[in-house]
Short mmCIF file of C-alpha atoms in Angstrom, two decimals:
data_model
loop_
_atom_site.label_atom_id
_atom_site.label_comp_id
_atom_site.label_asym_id
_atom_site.label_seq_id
_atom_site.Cartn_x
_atom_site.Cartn_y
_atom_site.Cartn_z
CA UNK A 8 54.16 -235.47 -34.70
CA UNK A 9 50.62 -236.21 -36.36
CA UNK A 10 48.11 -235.04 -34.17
CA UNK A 11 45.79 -238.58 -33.98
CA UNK A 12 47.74 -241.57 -33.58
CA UNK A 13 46.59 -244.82 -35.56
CA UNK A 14 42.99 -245.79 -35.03
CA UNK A 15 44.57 -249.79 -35.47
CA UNK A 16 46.03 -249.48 -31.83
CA UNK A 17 45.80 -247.35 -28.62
CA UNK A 18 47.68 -245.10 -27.14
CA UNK A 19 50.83 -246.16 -25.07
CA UNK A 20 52.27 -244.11 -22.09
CA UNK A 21 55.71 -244.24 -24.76
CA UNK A 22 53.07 -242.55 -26.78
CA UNK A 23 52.93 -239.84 -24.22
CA UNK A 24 56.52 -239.37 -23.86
CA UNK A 25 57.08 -239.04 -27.37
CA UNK A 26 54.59 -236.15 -27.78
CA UNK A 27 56.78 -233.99 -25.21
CA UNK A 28 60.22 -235.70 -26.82
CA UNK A 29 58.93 -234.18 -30.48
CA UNK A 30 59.60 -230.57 -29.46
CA UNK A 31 62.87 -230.80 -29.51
CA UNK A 32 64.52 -228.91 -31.89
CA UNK A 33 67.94 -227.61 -33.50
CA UNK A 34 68.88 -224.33 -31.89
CA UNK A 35 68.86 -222.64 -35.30
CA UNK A 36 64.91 -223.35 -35.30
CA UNK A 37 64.10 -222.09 -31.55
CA UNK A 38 61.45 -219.57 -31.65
CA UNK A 39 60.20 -216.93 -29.58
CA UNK A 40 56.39 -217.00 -28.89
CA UNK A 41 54.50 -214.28 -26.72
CA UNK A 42 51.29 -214.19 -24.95
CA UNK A 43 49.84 -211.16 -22.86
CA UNK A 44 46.38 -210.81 -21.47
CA UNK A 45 44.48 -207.29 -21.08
CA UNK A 46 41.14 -206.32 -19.20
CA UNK A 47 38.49 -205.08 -21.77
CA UNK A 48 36.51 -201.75 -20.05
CA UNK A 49 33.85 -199.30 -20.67
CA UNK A 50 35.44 -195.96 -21.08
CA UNK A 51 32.52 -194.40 -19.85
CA UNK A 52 32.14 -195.91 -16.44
CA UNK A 53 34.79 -198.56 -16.14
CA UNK A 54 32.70 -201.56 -15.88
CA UNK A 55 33.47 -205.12 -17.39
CA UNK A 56 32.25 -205.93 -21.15
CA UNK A 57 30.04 -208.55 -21.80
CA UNK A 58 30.04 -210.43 -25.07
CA UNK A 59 27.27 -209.65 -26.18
CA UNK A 60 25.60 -206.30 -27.09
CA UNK A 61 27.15 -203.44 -29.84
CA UNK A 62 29.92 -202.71 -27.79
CA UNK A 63 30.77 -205.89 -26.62
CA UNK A 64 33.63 -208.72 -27.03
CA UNK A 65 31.94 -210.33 -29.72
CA UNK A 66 31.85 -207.02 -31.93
CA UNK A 67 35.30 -205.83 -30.50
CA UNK A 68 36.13 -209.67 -32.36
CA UNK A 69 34.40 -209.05 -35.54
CA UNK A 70 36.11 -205.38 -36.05
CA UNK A 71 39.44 -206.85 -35.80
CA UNK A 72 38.24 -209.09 -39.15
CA UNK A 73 38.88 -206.23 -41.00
CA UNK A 74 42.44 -206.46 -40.76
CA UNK A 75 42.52 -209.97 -42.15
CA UNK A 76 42.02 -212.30 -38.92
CA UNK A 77 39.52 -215.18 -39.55
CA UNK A 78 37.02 -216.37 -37.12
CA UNK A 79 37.62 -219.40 -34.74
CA UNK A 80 34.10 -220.73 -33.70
CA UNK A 81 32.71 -223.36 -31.27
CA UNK A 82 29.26 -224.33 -32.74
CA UNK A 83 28.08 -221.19 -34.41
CA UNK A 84 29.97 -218.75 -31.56
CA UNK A 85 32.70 -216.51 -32.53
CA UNK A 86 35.43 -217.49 -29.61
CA UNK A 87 38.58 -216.21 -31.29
CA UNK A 88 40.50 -215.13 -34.25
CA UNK A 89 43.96 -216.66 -36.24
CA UNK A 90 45.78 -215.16 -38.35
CA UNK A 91 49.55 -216.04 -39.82
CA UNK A 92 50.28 -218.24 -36.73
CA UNK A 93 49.12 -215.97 -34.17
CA UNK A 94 45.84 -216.74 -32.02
CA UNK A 95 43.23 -213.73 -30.45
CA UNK A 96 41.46 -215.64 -27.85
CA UNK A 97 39.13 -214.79 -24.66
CA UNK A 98 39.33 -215.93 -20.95
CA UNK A 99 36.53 -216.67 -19.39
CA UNK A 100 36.13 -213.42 -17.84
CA UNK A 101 36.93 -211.71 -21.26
CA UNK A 102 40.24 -210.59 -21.12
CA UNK A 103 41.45 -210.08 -24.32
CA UNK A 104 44.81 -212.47 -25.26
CA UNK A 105 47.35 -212.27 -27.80
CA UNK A 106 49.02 -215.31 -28.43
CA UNK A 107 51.40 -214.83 -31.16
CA UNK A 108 52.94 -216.51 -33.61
CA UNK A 109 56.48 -218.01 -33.37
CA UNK A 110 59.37 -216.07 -34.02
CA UNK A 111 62.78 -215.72 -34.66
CA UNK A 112 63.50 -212.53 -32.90
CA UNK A 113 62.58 -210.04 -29.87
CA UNK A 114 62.14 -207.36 -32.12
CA UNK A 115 59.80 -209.26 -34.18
CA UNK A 116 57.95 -210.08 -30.97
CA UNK A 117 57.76 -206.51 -30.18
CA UNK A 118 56.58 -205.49 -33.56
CA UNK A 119 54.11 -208.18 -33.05
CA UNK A 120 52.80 -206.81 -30.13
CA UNK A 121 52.86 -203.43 -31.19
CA UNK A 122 50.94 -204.53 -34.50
CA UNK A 123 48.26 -206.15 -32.33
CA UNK A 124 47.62 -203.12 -29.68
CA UNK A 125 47.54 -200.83 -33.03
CA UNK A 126 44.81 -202.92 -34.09
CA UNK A 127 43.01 -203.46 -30.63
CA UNK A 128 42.68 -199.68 -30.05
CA UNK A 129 41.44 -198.59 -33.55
CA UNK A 130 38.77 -200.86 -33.18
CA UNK A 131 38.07 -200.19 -29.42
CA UNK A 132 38.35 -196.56 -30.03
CA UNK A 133 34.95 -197.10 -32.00
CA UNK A 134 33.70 -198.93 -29.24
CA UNK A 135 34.18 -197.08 -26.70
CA UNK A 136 36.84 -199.45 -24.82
CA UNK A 137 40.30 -199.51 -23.24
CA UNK A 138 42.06 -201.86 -21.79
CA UNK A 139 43.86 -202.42 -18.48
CA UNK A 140 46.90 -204.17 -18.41
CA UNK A 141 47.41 -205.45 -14.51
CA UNK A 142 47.54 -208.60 -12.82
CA UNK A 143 44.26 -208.24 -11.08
CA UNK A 144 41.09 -206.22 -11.91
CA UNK A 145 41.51 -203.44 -9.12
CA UNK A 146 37.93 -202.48 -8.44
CA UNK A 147 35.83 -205.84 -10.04
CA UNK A 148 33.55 -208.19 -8.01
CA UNK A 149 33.76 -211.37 -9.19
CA UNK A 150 29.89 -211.24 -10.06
CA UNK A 151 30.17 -208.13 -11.79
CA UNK A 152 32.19 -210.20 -14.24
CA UNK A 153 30.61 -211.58 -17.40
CA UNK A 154 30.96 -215.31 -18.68
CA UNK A 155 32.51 -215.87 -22.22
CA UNK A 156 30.23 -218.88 -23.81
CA UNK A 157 33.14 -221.44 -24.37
CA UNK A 158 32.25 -224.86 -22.95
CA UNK A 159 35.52 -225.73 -21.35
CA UNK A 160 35.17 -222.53 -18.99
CA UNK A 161 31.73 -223.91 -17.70
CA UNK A 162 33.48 -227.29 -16.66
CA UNK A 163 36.24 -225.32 -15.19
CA UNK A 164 33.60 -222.79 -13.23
CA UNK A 165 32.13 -225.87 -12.33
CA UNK A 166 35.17 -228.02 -11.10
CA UNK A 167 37.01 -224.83 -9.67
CA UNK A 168 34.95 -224.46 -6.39
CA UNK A 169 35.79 -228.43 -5.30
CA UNK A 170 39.63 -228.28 -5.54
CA UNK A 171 40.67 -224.45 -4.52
CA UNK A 172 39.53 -221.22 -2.57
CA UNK A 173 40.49 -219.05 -5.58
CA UNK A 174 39.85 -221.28 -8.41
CA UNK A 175 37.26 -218.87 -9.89
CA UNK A 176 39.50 -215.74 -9.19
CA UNK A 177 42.21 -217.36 -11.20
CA UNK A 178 39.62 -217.67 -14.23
CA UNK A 179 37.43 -214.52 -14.18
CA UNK A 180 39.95 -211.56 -12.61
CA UNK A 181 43.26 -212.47 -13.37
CA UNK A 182 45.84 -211.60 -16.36
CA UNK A 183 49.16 -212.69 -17.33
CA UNK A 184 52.01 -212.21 -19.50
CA UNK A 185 54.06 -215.39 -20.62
CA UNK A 186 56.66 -216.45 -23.31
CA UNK A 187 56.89 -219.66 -24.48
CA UNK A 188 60.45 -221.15 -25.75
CA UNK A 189 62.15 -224.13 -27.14
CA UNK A 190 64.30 -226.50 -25.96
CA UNK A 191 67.05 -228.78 -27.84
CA UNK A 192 67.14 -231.98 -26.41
CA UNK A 193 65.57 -233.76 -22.94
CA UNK A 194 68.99 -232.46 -21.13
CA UNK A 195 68.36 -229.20 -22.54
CA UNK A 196 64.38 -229.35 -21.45
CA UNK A 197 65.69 -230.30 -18.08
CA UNK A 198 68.21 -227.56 -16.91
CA UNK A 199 65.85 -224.87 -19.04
CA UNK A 200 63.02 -225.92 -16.33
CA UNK A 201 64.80 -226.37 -13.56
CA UNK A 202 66.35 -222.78 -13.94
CA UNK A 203 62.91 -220.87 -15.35
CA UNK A 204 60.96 -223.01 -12.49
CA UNK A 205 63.74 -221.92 -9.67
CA UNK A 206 63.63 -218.03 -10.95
CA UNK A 207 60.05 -217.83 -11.30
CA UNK A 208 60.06 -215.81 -8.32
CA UNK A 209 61.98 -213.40 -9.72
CA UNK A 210 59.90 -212.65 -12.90
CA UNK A 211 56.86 -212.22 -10.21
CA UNK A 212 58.59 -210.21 -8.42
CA UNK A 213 59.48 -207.79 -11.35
CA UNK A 214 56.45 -207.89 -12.72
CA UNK A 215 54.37 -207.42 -9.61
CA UNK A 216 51.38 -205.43 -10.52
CA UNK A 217 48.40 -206.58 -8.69
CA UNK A 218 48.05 -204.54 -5.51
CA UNK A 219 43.84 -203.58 -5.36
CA UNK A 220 40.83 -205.85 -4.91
CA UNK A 221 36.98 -204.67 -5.53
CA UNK A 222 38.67 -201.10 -4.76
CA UNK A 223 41.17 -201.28 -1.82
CA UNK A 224 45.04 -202.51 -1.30
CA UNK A 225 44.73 -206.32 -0.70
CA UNK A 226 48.62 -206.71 1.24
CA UNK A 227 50.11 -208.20 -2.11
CA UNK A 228 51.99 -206.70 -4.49
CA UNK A 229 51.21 -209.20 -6.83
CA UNK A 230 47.58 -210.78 -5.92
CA UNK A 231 47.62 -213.11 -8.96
CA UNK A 232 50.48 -214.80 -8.09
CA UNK A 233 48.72 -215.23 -4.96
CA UNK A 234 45.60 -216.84 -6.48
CA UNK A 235 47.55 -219.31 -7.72
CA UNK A 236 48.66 -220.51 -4.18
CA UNK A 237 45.08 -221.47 -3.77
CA UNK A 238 43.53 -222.63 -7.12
CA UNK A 239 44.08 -226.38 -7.08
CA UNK A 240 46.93 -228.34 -6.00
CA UNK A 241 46.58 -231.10 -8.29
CA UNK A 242 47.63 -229.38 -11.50
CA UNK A 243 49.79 -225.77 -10.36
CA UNK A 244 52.80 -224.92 -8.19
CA UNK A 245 56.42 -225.14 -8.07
CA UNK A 246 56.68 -228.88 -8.81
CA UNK A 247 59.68 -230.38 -6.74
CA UNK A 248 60.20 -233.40 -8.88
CA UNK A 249 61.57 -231.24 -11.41
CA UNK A 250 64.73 -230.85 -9.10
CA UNK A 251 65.29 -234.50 -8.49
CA UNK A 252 67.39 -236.81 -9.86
CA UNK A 253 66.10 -238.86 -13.19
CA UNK A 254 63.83 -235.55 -14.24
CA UNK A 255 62.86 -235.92 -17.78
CA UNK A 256 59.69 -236.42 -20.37
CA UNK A 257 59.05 -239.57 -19.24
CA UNK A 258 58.20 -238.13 -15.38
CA UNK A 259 56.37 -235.03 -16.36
CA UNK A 260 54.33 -237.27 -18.52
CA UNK A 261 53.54 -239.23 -15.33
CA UNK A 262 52.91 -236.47 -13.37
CA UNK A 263 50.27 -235.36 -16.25
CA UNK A 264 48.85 -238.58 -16.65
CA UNK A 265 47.50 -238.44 -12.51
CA UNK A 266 46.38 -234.78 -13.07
CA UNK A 267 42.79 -234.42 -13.07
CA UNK A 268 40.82 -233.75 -16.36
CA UNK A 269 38.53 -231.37 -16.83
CA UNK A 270 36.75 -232.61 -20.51
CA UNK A 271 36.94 -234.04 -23.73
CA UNK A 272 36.52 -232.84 -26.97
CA UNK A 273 34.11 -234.58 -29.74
CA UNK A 274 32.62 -233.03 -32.58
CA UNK A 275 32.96 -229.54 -31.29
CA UNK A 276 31.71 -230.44 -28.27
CA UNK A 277 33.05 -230.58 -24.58
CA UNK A 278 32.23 -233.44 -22.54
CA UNK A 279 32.87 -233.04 -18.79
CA UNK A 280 34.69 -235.66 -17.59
CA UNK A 281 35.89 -233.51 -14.44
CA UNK A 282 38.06 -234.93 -12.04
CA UNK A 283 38.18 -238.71 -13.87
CA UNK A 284 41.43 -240.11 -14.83
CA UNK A 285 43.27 -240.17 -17.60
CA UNK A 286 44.88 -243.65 -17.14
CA UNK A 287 41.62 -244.83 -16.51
CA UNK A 288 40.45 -243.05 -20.55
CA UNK A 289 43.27 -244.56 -21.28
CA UNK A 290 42.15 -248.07 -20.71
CA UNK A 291 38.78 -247.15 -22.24
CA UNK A 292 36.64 -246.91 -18.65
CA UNK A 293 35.53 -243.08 -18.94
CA UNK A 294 31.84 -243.64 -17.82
CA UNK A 295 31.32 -240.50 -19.96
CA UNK A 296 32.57 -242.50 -22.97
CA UNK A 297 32.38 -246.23 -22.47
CA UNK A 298 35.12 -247.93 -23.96
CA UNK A 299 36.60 -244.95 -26.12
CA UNK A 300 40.58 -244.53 -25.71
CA UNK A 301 42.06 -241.50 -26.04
CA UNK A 302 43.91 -240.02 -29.22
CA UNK A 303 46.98 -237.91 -29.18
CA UNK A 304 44.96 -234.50 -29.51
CA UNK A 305 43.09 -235.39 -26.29
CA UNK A 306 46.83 -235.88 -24.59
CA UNK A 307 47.51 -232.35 -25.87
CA UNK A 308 44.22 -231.03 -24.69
CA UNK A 309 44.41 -232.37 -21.42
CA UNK A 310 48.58 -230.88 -21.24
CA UNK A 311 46.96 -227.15 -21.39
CA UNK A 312 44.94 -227.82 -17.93
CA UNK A 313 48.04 -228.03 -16.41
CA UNK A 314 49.17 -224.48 -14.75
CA UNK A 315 52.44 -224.91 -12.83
CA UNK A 316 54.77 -221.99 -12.81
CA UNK A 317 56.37 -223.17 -15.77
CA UNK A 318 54.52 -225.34 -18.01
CA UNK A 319 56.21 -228.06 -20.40
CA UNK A 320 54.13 -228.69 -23.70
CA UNK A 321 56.35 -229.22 -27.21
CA UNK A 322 58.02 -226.37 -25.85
CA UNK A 323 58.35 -224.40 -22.02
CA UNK A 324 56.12 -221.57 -21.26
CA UNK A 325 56.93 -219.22 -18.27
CA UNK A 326 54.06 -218.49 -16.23
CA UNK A 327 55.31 -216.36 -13.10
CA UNK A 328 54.19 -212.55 -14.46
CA UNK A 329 51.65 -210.27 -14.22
CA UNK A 330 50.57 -208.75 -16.98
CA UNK A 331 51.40 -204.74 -17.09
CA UNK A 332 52.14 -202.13 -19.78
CA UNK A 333 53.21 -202.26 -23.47
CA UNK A 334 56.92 -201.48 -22.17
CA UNK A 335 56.64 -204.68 -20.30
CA UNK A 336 55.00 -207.21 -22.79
CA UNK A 337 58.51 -207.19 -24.51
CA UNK A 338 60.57 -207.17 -21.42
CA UNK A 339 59.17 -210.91 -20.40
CA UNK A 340 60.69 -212.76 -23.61
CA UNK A 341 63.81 -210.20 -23.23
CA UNK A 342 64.11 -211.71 -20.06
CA UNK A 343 63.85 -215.18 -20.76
CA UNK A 344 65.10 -215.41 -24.30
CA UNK A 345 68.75 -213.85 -22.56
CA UNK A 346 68.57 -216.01 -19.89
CA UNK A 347 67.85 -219.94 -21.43
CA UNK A 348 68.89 -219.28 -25.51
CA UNK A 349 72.21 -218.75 -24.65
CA UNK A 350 74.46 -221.78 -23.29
CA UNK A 351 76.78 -219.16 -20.70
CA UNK A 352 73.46 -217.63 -19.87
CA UNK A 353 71.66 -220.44 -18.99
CA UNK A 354 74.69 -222.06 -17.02
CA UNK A 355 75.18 -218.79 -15.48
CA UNK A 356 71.48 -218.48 -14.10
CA UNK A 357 71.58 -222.28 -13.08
CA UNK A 358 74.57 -220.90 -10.80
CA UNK A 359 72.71 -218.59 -9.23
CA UNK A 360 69.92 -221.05 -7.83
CA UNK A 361 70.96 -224.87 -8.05
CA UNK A 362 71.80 -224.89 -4.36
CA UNK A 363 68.05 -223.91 -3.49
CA UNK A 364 65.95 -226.31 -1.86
CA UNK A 365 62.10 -227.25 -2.84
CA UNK A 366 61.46 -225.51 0.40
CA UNK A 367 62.89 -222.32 -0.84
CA UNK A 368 61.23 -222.70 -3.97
CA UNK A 369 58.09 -222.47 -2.59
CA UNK A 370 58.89 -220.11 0.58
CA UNK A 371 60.56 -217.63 -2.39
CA UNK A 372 57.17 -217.84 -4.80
CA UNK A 373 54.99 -216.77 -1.59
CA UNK A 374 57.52 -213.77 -0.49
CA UNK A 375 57.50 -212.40 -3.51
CA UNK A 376 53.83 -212.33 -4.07
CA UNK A 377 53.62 -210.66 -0.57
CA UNK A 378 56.49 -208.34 -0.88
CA UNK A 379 58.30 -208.24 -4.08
CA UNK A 380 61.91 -207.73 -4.50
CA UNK A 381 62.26 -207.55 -0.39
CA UNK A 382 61.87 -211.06 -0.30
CA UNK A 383 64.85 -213.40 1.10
CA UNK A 384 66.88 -216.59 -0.38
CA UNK A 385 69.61 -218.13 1.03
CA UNK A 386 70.73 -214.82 2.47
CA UNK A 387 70.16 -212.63 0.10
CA UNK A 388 67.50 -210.25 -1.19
CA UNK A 389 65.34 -211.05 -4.28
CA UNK A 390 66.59 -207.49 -5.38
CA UNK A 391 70.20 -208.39 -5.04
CA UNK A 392 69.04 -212.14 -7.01
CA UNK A 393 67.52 -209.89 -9.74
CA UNK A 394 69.99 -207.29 -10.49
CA UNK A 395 72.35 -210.62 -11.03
CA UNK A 396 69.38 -212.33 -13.29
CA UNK A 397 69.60 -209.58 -15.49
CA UNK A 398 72.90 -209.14 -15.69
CA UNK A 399 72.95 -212.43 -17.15
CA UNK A 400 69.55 -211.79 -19.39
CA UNK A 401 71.53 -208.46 -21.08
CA UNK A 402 75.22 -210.84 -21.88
CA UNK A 403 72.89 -213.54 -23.10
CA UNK A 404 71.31 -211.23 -25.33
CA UNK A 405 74.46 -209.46 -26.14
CA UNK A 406 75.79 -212.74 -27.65
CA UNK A 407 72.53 -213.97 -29.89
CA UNK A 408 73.38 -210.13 -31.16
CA UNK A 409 70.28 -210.16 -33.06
CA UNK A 410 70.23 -206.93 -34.64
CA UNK A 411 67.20 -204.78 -35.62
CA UNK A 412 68.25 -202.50 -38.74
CA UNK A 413 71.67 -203.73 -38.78
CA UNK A 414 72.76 -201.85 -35.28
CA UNK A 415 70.47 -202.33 -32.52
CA UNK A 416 70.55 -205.59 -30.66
CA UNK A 417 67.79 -206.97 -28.19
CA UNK A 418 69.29 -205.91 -24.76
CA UNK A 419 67.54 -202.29 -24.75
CA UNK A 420 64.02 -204.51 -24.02
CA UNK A 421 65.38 -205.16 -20.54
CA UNK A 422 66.20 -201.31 -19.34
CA UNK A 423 62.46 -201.26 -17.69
CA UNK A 424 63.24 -204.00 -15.64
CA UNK A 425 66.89 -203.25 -14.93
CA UNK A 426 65.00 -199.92 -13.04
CA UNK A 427 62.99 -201.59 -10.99
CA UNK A 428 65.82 -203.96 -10.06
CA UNK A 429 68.30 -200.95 -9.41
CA UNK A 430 65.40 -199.25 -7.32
CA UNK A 431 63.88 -202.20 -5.59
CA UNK A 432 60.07 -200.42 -6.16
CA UNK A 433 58.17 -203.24 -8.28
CA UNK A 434 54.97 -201.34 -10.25
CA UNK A 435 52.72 -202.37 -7.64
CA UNK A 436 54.61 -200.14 -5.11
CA UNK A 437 55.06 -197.33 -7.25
CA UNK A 438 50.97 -197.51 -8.08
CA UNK A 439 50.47 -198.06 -4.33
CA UNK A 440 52.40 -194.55 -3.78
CA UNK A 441 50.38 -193.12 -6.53
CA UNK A 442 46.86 -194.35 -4.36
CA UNK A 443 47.94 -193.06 -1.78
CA UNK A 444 49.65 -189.69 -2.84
CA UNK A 445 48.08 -187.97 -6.14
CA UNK A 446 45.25 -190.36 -6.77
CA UNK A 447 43.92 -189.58 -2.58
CA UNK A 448 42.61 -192.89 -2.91
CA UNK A 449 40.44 -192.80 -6.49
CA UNK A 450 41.07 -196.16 -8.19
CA UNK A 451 38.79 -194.82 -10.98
CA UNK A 452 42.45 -192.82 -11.59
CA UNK A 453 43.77 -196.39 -12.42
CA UNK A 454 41.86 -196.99 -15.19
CA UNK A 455 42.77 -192.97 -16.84
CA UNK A 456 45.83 -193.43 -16.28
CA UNK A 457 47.68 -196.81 -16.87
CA UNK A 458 44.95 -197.73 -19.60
CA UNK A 459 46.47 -198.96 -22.88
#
């Protein structure tokens, strides 16, 4: 779909729909696309990296140029870098993100990801850098943290405070892992979000690796999923009406529509337009733009300031994991490319949760930010739900049977997670054990230790 719709008329809530309704796509064109956030740190002393400065973001941005990424700019600031499809971008406490390009395969993901860290630690080797790949910066205040200079982050830092307790949290300490896949049709959007949505839980649970704050345990194994209990209500969460009857573009794009905005774009520029409407832009009376309607591209931007567990765009991303290790950047699109690319799969997981209610949906997201694969559904143990999640995940990848070198197929990216399920310890409790056991307490061993 074009990305500005005629000038000769305004946009139309069909309008709207359609943009979601144009991701469809044949199943022989699905893609795979993975994103995974890292903490940038000081080798020396472990503190945060500013942007600026000879060892900071911005130079850690312009080394990678040398390996043919071109610069992404707002104004005359280097913000990012694109290359081949793929996307090196900053959040606005500076971790680092992949977001790469779409693809047919998990081992092309993993080569991907591979490529990128390859890259990454040549140039932060010069630096003197590493990275930390965890869910929640262990020993961090949050005004220790620098600011990246991107003007949508100073609307959100702005707009945070007013909506949320741990708005700000979310933006400056926090880092994820996510995959983002296709769907084939609305029916096929619908039962892929209804099961990724329902399962969240489990992928947090998994991936749980968040235990410290500013130094100390903080009672969760997975603290970011926590944050996001408490960031704003308008625009995150498990969103029940995904469940009910009559789900389909047409009432996500309602539900976006009475989302809060945080800005739009001109020229390069972002104009706050926080917590305004965007029926009201719609029908041209933004007092920040008088009489100006809305093109497609601002329906797009205002999509990615949406953060519910899973998000729908032209395609589904999954939202629910903390980032960890390099091991674990392919397991998350193992996971989910078993679990919703294969038709038996994906009826198989539906199984396993369509008799949950929206109350267990939420009850299940907080459990297993608190405690992890001890959580409870309908009578059983998130442990016990896993180990049958990924016995699903391994036959779904068994039957795409894509092959790397003509004899190994995709399933092997799942034996990380298929150990924590068999052992019920998520990473958070096996780093917990390591705080209080060989590390006596040190977090500093945190960053010499599980440092990429």
């Amino acid at each position: 779909m074009a990305d500005v719709i005629c000038d000769e008329r305004p946009l139309v809530f069909e309008d709207l729909v359609a943009w979601f309704a144009d991701g469809s796509k044949a199943k022989a064109d699905w893609r795979i696309g993975a994103e995974h956030e890292k903490f940038p740190f000081y080798l020396k002393d472990h503190s945060p990296v500013p942007y600026e400065g000879p060892n900071g973001i911005h130079a850690l941005l312009t080394g990678l140029m040398r390996f043919g990424w071109q610069g992404v700019f707002e104004g005359d600031t280097l913000i990012g870098l694109e290359r081949n499809g793929a996307n090196v971008s900053l959040e606005p406490g500076g971790q680092f993100e992949l977001s790469g390009a779409p693809l047919g395969d998990l081992h092309e993901i993993c080569d991907e990801t591979g490529g990128h860290l390859s890259e990454v630690k040549t140039v932060a080797d010069e630096l003197g850098l590493g990275f930390l790949g965890l869910g929640f910066t262990p020993t961090w205040t949050r005004d220790q943290i620098p600011v990246m200079p991107k003007g949508r982050y100073k609307i959100m830092r702005n707009y945070m405070p007013k909506v949320g307790g741990m708005g700000l949290d979310m933006m400056f300490r926090t880092c994820t892992v996510q995959v983002n896949l296709d769907f084939g049709s609305e029916a096929d959007m619908v039962k892929k979000f209804r099961t990724s949505l329902a399962l969240q839980p489990v992928a947090t649970a998994l991936f749980a690796n968040s235990p410290f704050t500013e130094g100390k345990p903080n009672g969760f194994l997975s603290a970011r999923a926590n944050v996001w209990t408490d960031v704003d209500a308008d625009r995150t969460g498990m969103l029940g009406f995904v469940f009910k009857d009559g789900f389909g573009f047409e009432t996500y794009a309602n539900y976006a529509l009475d989302v809060p905005m945080y800005f739009v774009k001109r020229e390069g520029r972002y104009i706050d337009v926080a917590g305004r409407s965007f029926r009201e832009f719609m029908e041209g009376r933004l007092p920040e733009l008088p009489g100006e309607r809305p093109t497609i591209k601002d329906w797009a931007d205002h999509v990615t300031t949406i953060f519910p567990e899973v998000r729908l765009k032209y395609y589904l991303e999954m939202r629910g994991a903390d980032a960890g290790p390099w091991s674990r950047l392919c397991a998350l699109p193992a996971l989910w490319t078993g679990l919703l690319y294969d038709q038996a799969a994906l009826d198989a997981a539906w199984d396993l949760c369509k008799g949950w209610s929206v109350e267990d949906h939420e009850g299940l997201r907080a459990q297993a930010a608190k405690v992890g694969l001890k959580a409870q559904i309908d009578g059983r143990t998130l442990q016990d739900v896993a180990k049958d999640v990924l016995v699903i995940a391994r036959q779904g990848l068994k039957a795409r049977n894509r092959l790397s070198g003509g004899m190994v197929d995709e399933t092997g990216y799942l034996a990380e997670l298929e150990d924590i399920a068999d052992t019920g310890l998520t990473p958070a409790e096996r780093m917990l054990e390591q705080y209080h056991g060989a590390w006596g307490g040190d977090l500093s061993k945190v960053y010499e230790t599980m440092a990429f």
